[in-house]
PDB file of C-alpha atoms in Angstrom:
ATOM      1  CA  UNK G   9      26.906 -29.163 -29.813  1.00 42.00           C
ATOM      2  CA  UNK G  10      23.506 -30.445 -28.998  1.00 56.00           C
ATOM      3  CA  UNK G  11      20.102 -28.902 -29.487  1.00 92.00           C
ATOM      4  CA  UNK G  12      20.488 -26.783 -26.211  1.00 97.00           C
ATOM      5  CA  UNK G  13      21.656 -23.351 -25.286  1.00 98.00           C
ATOM      6  CA  UNK G  14      23.632 -22.369 -22.121  1.00 98.00           C
ATOM      7  CA  UNK G  15      24.137 -18.541 -22.075  1.00 98.00           C
ATOM      8  CA  UNK G  16      26.504 -17.165 -19.417  1.00 98.00           C
ATOM      9  CA  UNK G  17      25.952 -13.673 -18.460  1.00 98.00           C
ATOM     10  CA  UNK G  18      29.383 -11.851 -17.626  1.00 98.00           C
ATOM     11  CA  UNK G  19      30.866  -8.512 -17.053  1.00 97.00           C
ATOM     12  CA  UNK G  20      34.468  -8.832 -17.110  1.00 97.00           C
ATOM     13  CA  UNK G  21      37.120 -10.896 -19.272  1.00 97.00           C
ATOM     14  CA  UNK G  22      37.740 -13.356 -16.168  1.00 97.00           C
ATOM     15  CA  UNK G  23      34.089 -14.331 -16.331  1.00 98.00           C
ATOM     16  CA  UNK G  24      34.139 -14.863 -20.017  1.00 98.00           C
ATOM     17  CA  UNK G  25      37.149 -16.975 -19.919  1.00 98.00           C
ATOM     18  CA  UNK G  26      35.561 -19.020 -17.243  1.00 98.00           C
ATOM     19  CA  UNK G  27      32.448 -19.400 -19.109  1.00 98.00           C
ATOM     20  CA  UNK G  28      34.385 -20.691 -22.345  1.00 98.00           C
ATOM     21  CA  UNK G  29      36.159 -23.176 -20.273  1.00 98.00           C
ATOM     22  CA  UNK G  30      32.930 -24.329 -19.029  1.00 98.00           C
ATOM     23  CA  UNK G  31      31.467 -24.902 -22.356  1.00 98.00           C
ATOM     24  CA  UNK G  32      29.024 -22.176 -22.568  1.00 98.00           C
ATOM     25  CA  UNK G  33      27.004 -21.723 -25.852  1.00 97.00           C
ATOM     26  CA  UNK G  34      27.479 -17.857 -25.799  1.00 98.00           C
ATOM     27  CA  UNK G  35      27.688 -15.035 -23.424  1.00 98.00           C
ATOM     28  CA  UNK G  36      25.549 -11.967 -22.892  1.00 98.00           C
ATOM     29  CA  UNK G  37      28.242  -9.228 -22.152  1.00 98.00           C
ATOM     30  CA  UNK G  38      27.129  -6.149 -19.569  1.00 97.00           C
ATOM     31  CA  UNK G  39      28.687  -4.258 -17.154  1.00 95.00           C
ATOM     32  CA  UNK G  40      27.752  -3.988 -13.444  1.00 92.00           C
ATOM     33  CA  UNK G  41      25.963  -7.246 -13.023  1.00 91.00           C
ATOM     34  CA  UNK G  42      25.516  -6.173  -9.268  1.00 87.00           C
ATOM     35  CA  UNK G  43      22.925  -3.791 -10.326  1.00 88.00           C
ATOM     36  CA  UNK G  44      21.306  -6.043 -12.668  1.00 90.00           C
ATOM     37  CA  UNK G  45      23.684  -5.228 -15.827  1.00 93.00           C
ATOM     38  CA  UNK G  46      24.120  -2.043 -18.035  1.00 97.00           C
ATOM     39  CA  UNK G  47      25.776  -1.736 -21.393  1.00 98.00           C
ATOM     40  CA  UNK G  48      29.397  -2.392 -21.432  1.00 98.00           C
ATOM     41  CA  UNK G  49      32.105  -0.507 -22.871  1.00 97.00           C
ATOM     42  CA  UNK G  50      33.389  -1.198 -26.328  1.00 98.00           C
ATOM     43  CA  UNK G  51      37.093  -1.977 -24.920  1.00 98.00           C
ATOM     44  CA  UNK G  52      35.695  -4.386 -22.642  1.00 98.00           C
ATOM     45  CA  UNK G  53      33.855  -6.142 -25.753  1.00 98.00           C
ATOM     46  CA  UNK G  54      37.028  -6.102 -27.798  1.00 98.00           C
ATOM     47  CA  UNK G  55      39.143  -7.578 -24.690  1.00 98.00           C
ATOM     48  CA  UNK G  56      36.725 -10.512 -24.705  1.00 97.00           C
ATOM     49  CA  UNK G  57      36.911 -10.926 -28.654  1.00 97.00           C
ATOM     50  CA  UNK G  58      40.532 -10.936 -28.426  1.00 97.00           C
ATOM     51  CA  UNK G  59      40.779 -13.680 -25.649  1.00 97.00           C
ATOM     52  CA  UNK G  60      37.828 -15.913 -26.355  1.00 97.00           C
ATOM     53  CA  UNK G  61      35.962 -17.521 -29.236  1.00 96.00           C
ATOM     54  CA  UNK G  62      32.677 -17.108 -27.839  1.00 96.00           C
ATOM     55  CA  UNK G  63      29.481 -15.894 -29.403  1.00 98.00           C
ATOM     56  CA  UNK G  64      28.666 -12.412 -27.964  1.00 98.00           C
ATOM     57  CA  UNK G  65      25.438 -10.897 -27.393  1.00 98.00           C
ATOM     58  CA  UNK G  66      25.805  -7.502 -25.891  1.00 98.00           C
ATOM     59  CA  UNK G  67      23.133  -6.121 -23.054  1.00 98.00           C
ATOM     60  CA  UNK G  68      22.141  -2.641 -23.693  1.00 98.00           C
ATOM     61  CA  UNK G  69      20.620  -0.821 -20.959  1.00 97.00           C
ATOM     62  CA  UNK G  70      21.317   3.101 -20.489  1.00 97.00           C
ATOM     63  CA  UNK G  71      20.920   2.766 -16.548  1.00 96.00           C
ATOM     64  CA  UNK G  72      19.911   0.888 -13.713  1.00 94.00           C
ATOM     65  CA  UNK G  73      16.091   0.628 -12.638  1.00 94.00           C
ATOM     66  CA  UNK G  74      12.925   0.572 -14.877  1.00 96.00           C
ATOM     67  CA  UNK G  75      12.542   0.231 -18.488  1.00 97.00           C
ATOM     68  CA  UNK G  76      10.822   3.155 -19.491  1.00 98.00           C
ATOM     69  CA  UNK G  77      13.265   5.436 -21.430  1.00 98.00           C
ATOM     70  CA  UNK G  78      13.060   8.879 -22.695  1.00 97.00           C
ATOM     71  CA  UNK G  79      13.878  10.051 -26.100  1.00 97.00           C
ATOM     72  CA  UNK G  80      17.758  10.743 -25.334  1.00 98.00           C
ATOM     73  CA  UNK G  81      18.190   7.164 -23.717  1.00 98.00           C
ATOM     74  CA  UNK G  82      16.489   5.723 -26.803  1.00 98.00           C
ATOM     75  CA  UNK G  83      18.871   7.397 -29.225  1.00 98.00           C
ATOM     76  CA  UNK G  84      21.734   6.430 -26.916  1.00 98.00           C
ATOM     77  CA  UNK G  85      20.607   2.649 -27.126  1.00 98.00           C
ATOM     78  CA  UNK G  86      20.119   2.862 -30.972  1.00 98.00           C
ATOM     79  CA  UNK G  87      23.682   4.380 -31.246  1.00 98.00           C
ATOM     80  CA  UNK G  88      24.945   1.465 -29.179  1.00 98.00           C
ATOM     81  CA  UNK G  89      23.232  -1.039 -31.386  1.00 98.00           C
ATOM     82  CA  UNK G  90      24.801   0.495 -34.658  1.00 98.00           C
ATOM     83  CA  UNK G  91      28.196   0.647 -32.869  1.00 98.00           C
ATOM     84  CA  UNK G  92      28.231  -2.920 -31.564  1.00 98.00           C
ATOM     85  CA  UNK G  93      26.828  -4.155 -35.028  1.00 98.00           C
ATOM     86  CA  UNK G  94      29.812  -2.602 -36.611  1.00 98.00           C
ATOM     87  CA  UNK G  95      32.224  -3.980 -34.240  1.00 97.00           C
ATOM     88  CA  UNK G  96      31.058  -7.458 -35.018  1.00 97.00           C
ATOM     89  CA  UNK G  97      28.783  -8.465 -31.946  1.00 98.00           C
ATOM     90  CA  UNK G  98      26.738 -11.505 -32.804  1.00 98.00           C
ATOM     91  CA  UNK G  99      23.722  -9.986 -31.016  1.00 98.00           C
ATOM     92  CA  UNK G 100      22.332  -7.472 -29.056  1.00 98.00           C
ATOM     93  CA  UNK G 101      19.727  -7.773 -25.913  1.00 98.00           C
ATOM     94  CA  UNK G 102      17.230  -4.758 -25.496  1.00 98.00           C
ATOM     95  CA  UNK G 103      14.030  -3.912 -23.856  1.00 98.00           C
ATOM     96  CA  UNK G 104      11.687  -0.915 -23.307  1.00 98.00           C
ATOM     97  CA  UNK G 105       8.261  -0.479 -22.182  1.00 98.00           C
ATOM     98  CA  UNK G 106       5.572   2.492 -22.173  1.00 98.00           C
ATOM     99  CA  UNK G 107       4.480   3.999 -18.940  1.00 98.00           C
ATOM    100  CA  UNK G 108       1.404   1.634 -18.932  1.00 98.00           C
ATOM    101  CA  UNK G 109       3.384  -1.541 -19.018  1.00 97.00           C
ATOM    102  CA  UNK G 110       2.836  -2.443 -22.584  1.00 98.00           C
ATOM    103  CA  UNK G 111       5.935  -2.890 -24.983  1.00 98.00           C
ATOM    104  CA  UNK G 112       7.155   0.203 -26.846  1.00 98.00           C
ATOM    105  CA  UNK G 113       6.980  -1.556 -30.247  1.00 98.00           C
ATOM    106  CA  UNK G 114       7.851   1.682 -32.141  1.00 98.00           C
ATOM    107  CA  UNK G 115      11.345   1.762 -30.517  1.00 98.00           C
ATOM    108  CA  UNK G 116      11.576  -2.045 -30.494  1.00 98.00           C
ATOM    109  CA  UNK G 117      11.016  -2.033 -34.223  1.00 98.00           C
ATOM    110  CA  UNK G 118      13.542   0.659 -34.619  1.00 98.00           C
ATOM    111  CA  UNK G 119      16.150  -1.261 -32.621  1.00 98.00           C
ATOM    112  CA  UNK G 120      15.405  -4.453 -34.867  1.00 98.00           C
ATOM    113  CA  UNK G 121      16.141  -2.461 -37.967  1.00 98.00           C
ATOM    114  CA  UNK G 122      19.333  -1.087 -36.642  1.00 98.00           C
ATOM    115  CA  UNK G 123      20.475  -4.392 -35.422  1.00 98.00           C
ATOM    116  CA  UNK G 124      20.359  -5.453 -39.220  1.00 97.00           C
ATOM    117  CA  UNK G 125      21.717  -9.162 -39.398  1.00 97.00           C
ATOM    118  CA  UNK G 126      22.533  -9.429 -35.672  1.00 98.00           C
ATOM    119  CA  UNK G 127      20.501 -11.561 -33.556  1.00 98.00           C
ATOM    120  CA  UNK G 128      18.287  -9.576 -31.212  1.00 98.00           C
ATOM    121  CA  UNK G 129      16.735 -10.477 -27.939  1.00 98.00           C
ATOM    122  CA  UNK G 130      14.118  -9.058 -25.728  1.00 98.00           C
ATOM    123  CA  UNK G 131      15.528  -8.786 -21.993  1.00 97.00           C
ATOM    124  CA  UNK G 132      13.600  -9.096 -18.724  1.00 95.00           C
ATOM    125  CA  UNK G 133      11.728  -6.106 -19.389  1.00 97.00           C
ATOM    126  CA  UNK G 134       9.492  -8.794 -20.457  1.00 98.00           C
ATOM    127  CA  UNK G 135       9.065  -9.830 -16.881  1.00 98.00           C
ATOM    128  CA  UNK G 136       7.591  -6.498 -15.899  1.00 98.00           C
ATOM    129  CA  UNK G 137       5.309  -5.916 -18.885  1.00 98.00           C
ATOM    130  CA  UNK G 138       1.586  -5.857 -18.560  1.00 98.00           C
ATOM    131  CA  UNK G 139       0.600  -8.882 -20.826  1.00 98.00           C
ATOM    132  CA  UNK G 140       3.375 -11.550 -21.518  1.00 98.00           C
ATOM    133  CA  UNK G 141       1.459 -13.630 -23.939  1.00 98.00           C
ATOM    134  CA  UNK G 142       0.377 -10.526 -26.038  1.00 98.00           C
ATOM    135  CA  UNK G 143       4.117  -9.165 -25.756  1.00 98.00           C
ATOM    136  CA  UNK G 144       5.406 -12.473 -27.118  1.00 98.00           C
ATOM    137  CA  UNK G 145       3.458 -12.294 -30.064  1.00 98.00           C
ATOM    138  CA  UNK G 146       4.496  -8.860 -30.613  1.00 98.00           C
ATOM    139  CA  UNK G 147       8.056  -9.427 -30.420  1.00 98.00           C
ATOM    140  CA  UNK G 148       7.703 -12.550 -32.643  1.00 98.00           C
ATOM    141  CA  UNK G 149       6.005 -10.163 -35.316  1.00 98.00           C
ATOM    142  CA  UNK G 150       8.837  -7.680 -34.854  1.00 98.00           C
ATOM    143  CA  UNK G 151      11.450 -10.473 -35.902  1.00 98.00           C
ATOM    144  CA  UNK G 152      13.139 -10.916 -32.343  1.00 98.00           C
ATOM    145  CA  UNK G 153      15.082 -14.225 -31.821  1.00 98.00           C
ATOM    146  CA  UNK G 154      14.791 -14.580 -28.211  1.00 98.00           C
ATOM    147  CA  UNK G 155      12.735 -13.526 -25.116  1.00 98.00           C
ATOM    148  CA  UNK G 156      14.739 -13.832 -21.769  1.00 98.00           C
ATOM    149  CA  UNK G 157      12.497 -14.200 -18.819  1.00 98.00           C
ATOM    150  CA  UNK G 158      12.029 -15.955 -15.451  1.00 98.00           C
ATOM    151  CA  UNK G 159       8.237 -16.268 -16.188  1.00 98.00           C
ATOM    152  CA  UNK G 160       7.368 -12.838 -14.462  1.00 98.00           C
ATOM    153  CA  UNK G 161       8.444 -14.194 -10.963  1.00 98.00           C
ATOM    154  CA  UNK G 162      11.693 -13.583  -9.123  1.00 97.00           C
ATOM    155  CA  UNK G 163      13.158 -16.866 -10.281  1.00 98.00           C
ATOM    156  CA  UNK G 164      12.552 -19.129 -13.205  1.00 98.00           C
ATOM    157  CA  UNK G 165      11.606 -21.950 -10.905  1.00 98.00           C
ATOM    158  CA  UNK G 166       8.861 -19.736  -9.373  1.00 98.00           C
ATOM    159  CA  UNK G 167       7.647 -18.729 -12.862  1.00 98.00           C
ATOM    160  CA  UNK G 168       7.811 -22.187 -14.271  1.00 98.00           C
ATOM    161  CA  UNK G 169       4.023 -22.195 -15.197  1.00 98.00           C
ATOM    162  CA  UNK G 170       4.200 -19.082 -17.310  1.00 98.00           C
ATOM    163  CA  UNK G 171       7.512 -20.387 -18.639  1.00 98.00           C
ATOM    164  CA  UNK G 172       5.718 -23.838 -19.712  1.00 98.00           C
ATOM    165  CA  UNK G 173       2.826 -21.821 -21.324  1.00 98.00           C
ATOM    166  CA  UNK G 174       5.178 -19.437 -23.215  1.00 98.00           C
ATOM    167  CA  UNK G 175       7.383 -22.420 -24.440  1.00 98.00           C
ATOM    168  CA  UNK G 176       4.237 -24.206 -25.738  1.00 98.00           C
ATOM    169  CA  UNK G 177       2.557 -21.155 -27.234  1.00 98.00           C
ATOM    170  CA  UNK G 178       5.853 -19.978 -29.013  1.00 98.00           C
ATOM    171  CA  UNK G 179       5.875 -23.326 -30.819  1.00 96.00           C
ATOM    172  CA  UNK G 180       9.420 -22.738 -31.891  1.00 96.00           C
ATOM    173  CA  UNK G 181       8.976 -19.411 -33.431  1.00 98.00           C
ATOM    174  CA  UNK G 182      10.969 -17.626 -30.960  1.00 98.00           C
ATOM    175  CA  UNK G 183      13.560 -18.881 -28.387  1.00 98.00           C
ATOM    176  CA  UNK G 184      12.209 -18.864 -24.665  1.00 98.00           C
ATOM    177  CA  UNK G 185      15.559 -18.344 -22.626  1.00 98.00           C
ATOM    178  CA  UNK G 186      14.942 -18.964 -18.952  1.00 98.00           C
ATOM    179  CA  UNK G 187      16.759 -17.045 -16.581  1.00 98.00           C
ATOM    180  CA  UNK G 188      17.144 -15.937 -12.980  1.00 97.00           C
ATOM    181  CA  UNK G 189      18.434 -18.318 -10.425  1.00 97.00           C
ATOM    182  CA  UNK G 190      19.273 -20.793 -12.937  1.00 98.00           C
ATOM    183  CA  UNK G 191      21.721 -23.700 -11.700  1.00 97.00           C
ATOM    184  CA  UNK G 192      22.113 -27.437 -12.547  1.00 98.00           C
ATOM    185  CA  UNK G 193      19.321 -28.345  -9.979  1.00 98.00           C
ATOM    186  CA  UNK G 194      16.929 -25.949 -11.392  1.00 98.00           C
ATOM    187  CA  UNK G 195      17.720 -26.946 -14.936  1.00 98.00           C
ATOM    188  CA  UNK G 196      17.180 -30.619 -14.029  1.00 98.00           C
ATOM    189  CA  UNK G 197      13.501 -29.840 -12.832  1.00 98.00           C
ATOM    190  CA  UNK G 198      12.751 -27.236 -15.526  1.00 98.00           C
ATOM    191  CA  UNK G 199      13.502 -29.507 -18.440  1.00 98.00           C
ATOM    192  CA  UNK G 200      10.616 -32.120 -17.805  1.00 97.00           C
ATOM    193  CA  UNK G 201       8.218 -29.407 -16.456  1.00 98.00           C
ATOM    194  CA  UNK G 202       8.474 -26.767 -19.265  1.00 98.00           C
ATOM    195  CA  UNK G 203      10.262 -28.457 -22.142  1.00 97.00           C
ATOM    196  CA  UNK G 204      12.636 -25.386 -22.297  1.00 98.00           C
ATOM    197  CA  UNK G 205      16.122 -26.280 -23.741  1.00 98.00           C
ATOM    198  CA  UNK G 206      17.790 -22.791 -23.701  1.00 98.00           C
ATOM    199  CA  UNK G 207      19.102 -21.329 -20.051  1.00 98.00           C
ATOM    200  CA  UNK G 208      20.608 -18.260 -18.823  1.00 98.00           C
ATOM    201  CA  UNK G 209      22.786 -18.150 -15.843  1.00 98.00           C
ATOM    202  CA  UNK G 210      25.820 -16.323 -14.315  1.00 95.00           C
ATOM    203  CA  UNK G 211      27.278 -19.241 -12.363  1.00 95.00           C
ATOM    204  CA  UNK G 212      28.731 -16.600 -10.080  1.00 95.00           C
ATOM    205  CA  UNK G 213      30.773 -17.173  -6.893  1.00 93.00           C
ATOM    206  CA  UNK G 214      32.101 -14.370  -4.513  1.00 91.00           C
ATOM    207  CA  UNK G 215      35.782 -13.804  -4.379  1.00 92.00           C
ATOM    208  CA  UNK G 216      37.899 -11.492  -2.339  1.00 91.00           C
ATOM    209  CA  UNK G 217      39.423  -8.256  -3.902  1.00 90.00           C
ATOM    210  CA  UNK G 218      43.210  -8.296  -4.320  1.00 91.00           C
ATOM    211  CA  UNK G 219      43.329  -5.367  -2.088  1.00 89.00           C
ATOM    212  CA  UNK G 220      45.179  -5.992   1.231  1.00 90.00           C
ATOM    213  CA  UNK G 221      45.070  -2.391   2.436  1.00 90.00           C
ATOM    214  CA  UNK G 222      41.413  -1.077   3.114  1.00 87.00           C
ATOM    215  CA  UNK G 223      40.684   2.069   4.423  1.00 83.00           C
ATOM    216  CA  UNK G 224      37.853   1.681   7.295  1.00 81.00           C
ATOM    217  CA  UNK G 225      34.774   3.666   7.159  1.00 79.00           C
ATOM    218  CA  UNK G 226      35.249   4.870   3.515  1.00 82.00           C
ATOM    219  CA  UNK G 227      32.545   3.521   1.320  1.00 79.00           C
ATOM    220  CA  UNK G 228      33.144   2.547  -2.208  1.00 78.00           C
ATOM    221  CA  UNK G 229      29.740   2.369  -3.515  1.00 71.00           C
ATOM    222  CA  UNK G 230      28.051  -0.699  -2.257  1.00 71.00           C
ATOM    223  CA  UNK G 231      28.569  -1.387   1.398  1.00 75.00           C
ATOM    224  CA  UNK G 232      31.525  -2.229   3.670  1.00 71.00           C
ATOM    225  CA  UNK G 233      30.714  -5.738   3.388  1.00 72.00           C
ATOM    226  CA  UNK G 234      30.446  -5.659  -0.275  1.00 79.00           C
ATOM    227  CA  UNK G 235      32.987  -3.196  -1.606  1.00 83.00           C
ATOM    228  CA  UNK G 236      35.779  -5.487  -1.613  1.00 86.00           C
ATOM    229  CA  UNK G 237      34.088  -8.647  -3.039  1.00 87.00           C
ATOM    230  CA  UNK G 238      33.945  -9.547  -6.554  1.00 88.00           C
ATOM    231  CA  UNK G 239      31.372 -11.638  -8.364  1.00 91.00           C
ATOM    232  CA  UNK G 240      32.992 -13.915 -10.855  1.00 96.00           C
ATOM    233  CA  UNK G 241      31.738 -16.966 -13.243  1.00 97.00           C
ATOM    234  CA  UNK G 242      32.644 -20.365 -11.826  1.00 97.00           C
ATOM    235  CA  UNK G 243      33.797 -22.550 -14.790  1.00 98.00           C
ATOM    236  CA  UNK G 244      32.724 -25.594 -12.774  1.00 98.00           C
ATOM    237  CA  UNK G 245      29.286 -24.452 -12.250  1.00 97.00           C
ATOM    238  CA  UNK G 246      28.962 -23.765 -16.035  1.00 98.00           C
ATOM    239  CA  UNK G 247      30.587 -27.147 -17.163  1.00 98.00           C
ATOM    240  CA  UNK G 248      28.101 -29.018 -14.757  1.00 98.00           C
ATOM    241  CA  UNK G 249      25.149 -27.232 -16.355  1.00 98.00           C
ATOM    242  CA  UNK G 250      26.612 -27.891 -19.790  1.00 98.00           C
ATOM    243  CA  UNK G 251      27.483 -31.458 -19.075  1.00 97.00           C
ATOM    244  CA  UNK G 252      23.845 -32.242 -18.050  1.00 97.00           C
ATOM    245  CA  UNK G 253      22.408 -30.686 -21.219  1.00 97.00           C
ATOM    246  CA  UNK G 254      24.614 -32.486 -23.296  1.00 96.00           C
ATOM    247  CA  UNK G 255      23.389 -35.504 -21.850  1.00 95.00           C
ATOM    248  CA  UNK G 256      19.648 -34.698 -22.453  1.00 95.00           C
ATOM    249  CA  UNK G 257      19.895 -32.901 -25.768  1.00 93.00           C
ATOM    250  CA  UNK G 258      22.047 -35.396 -27.767  1.00 79.00           C
TER     251      UNK G 258
END
């Protein structure tokens, strides 16, 4: 493998298998990507361990919404870190902010300690923090391995200027992992503009549910149009991006 990372975010075994088939470097495992991803179950982790040889980082997020967590949620997160460490995860992905938008460095330090020898990444809580350059220095000091970011914009391409600045200022001290809206086309543009060699993508396609009987006017949680749709990783989308990265970072 060359000097690049193509991380695929997945929330089911089928998507993990597709990521592996496409040649992904590792996966970020979560549940419910449709709401941005929350902590996955231990059985799901075990299933993916059983059926793939992929490196697994586990996203830990107690709920949808913002990243300002109460003490109960912090204890829940810390216990999950310990649980997945004991289960043999390669890493965890966490994030927490104070009400004023600064990083909650006290809890982030606690999470780093609980992770032990596992890799640990700061997720896109970074993209809604008050001062990204200061935050980067703080997580470097705390010993984090990665920052997942879109450059504080809805997509990585829109946030390319901050991504470029972060990559330059990081100077190899931490991995800047560009995420949100990542595709082969965007990777082709971001590499020369930012110098970043690590990318995070879902490669998702929309698939129909296997259900043929569908009760009308009964919602299942999203909307009548979305309730019978599944978002699954496309191995071809992953493979195309991996192929390009291999050519560039030989």
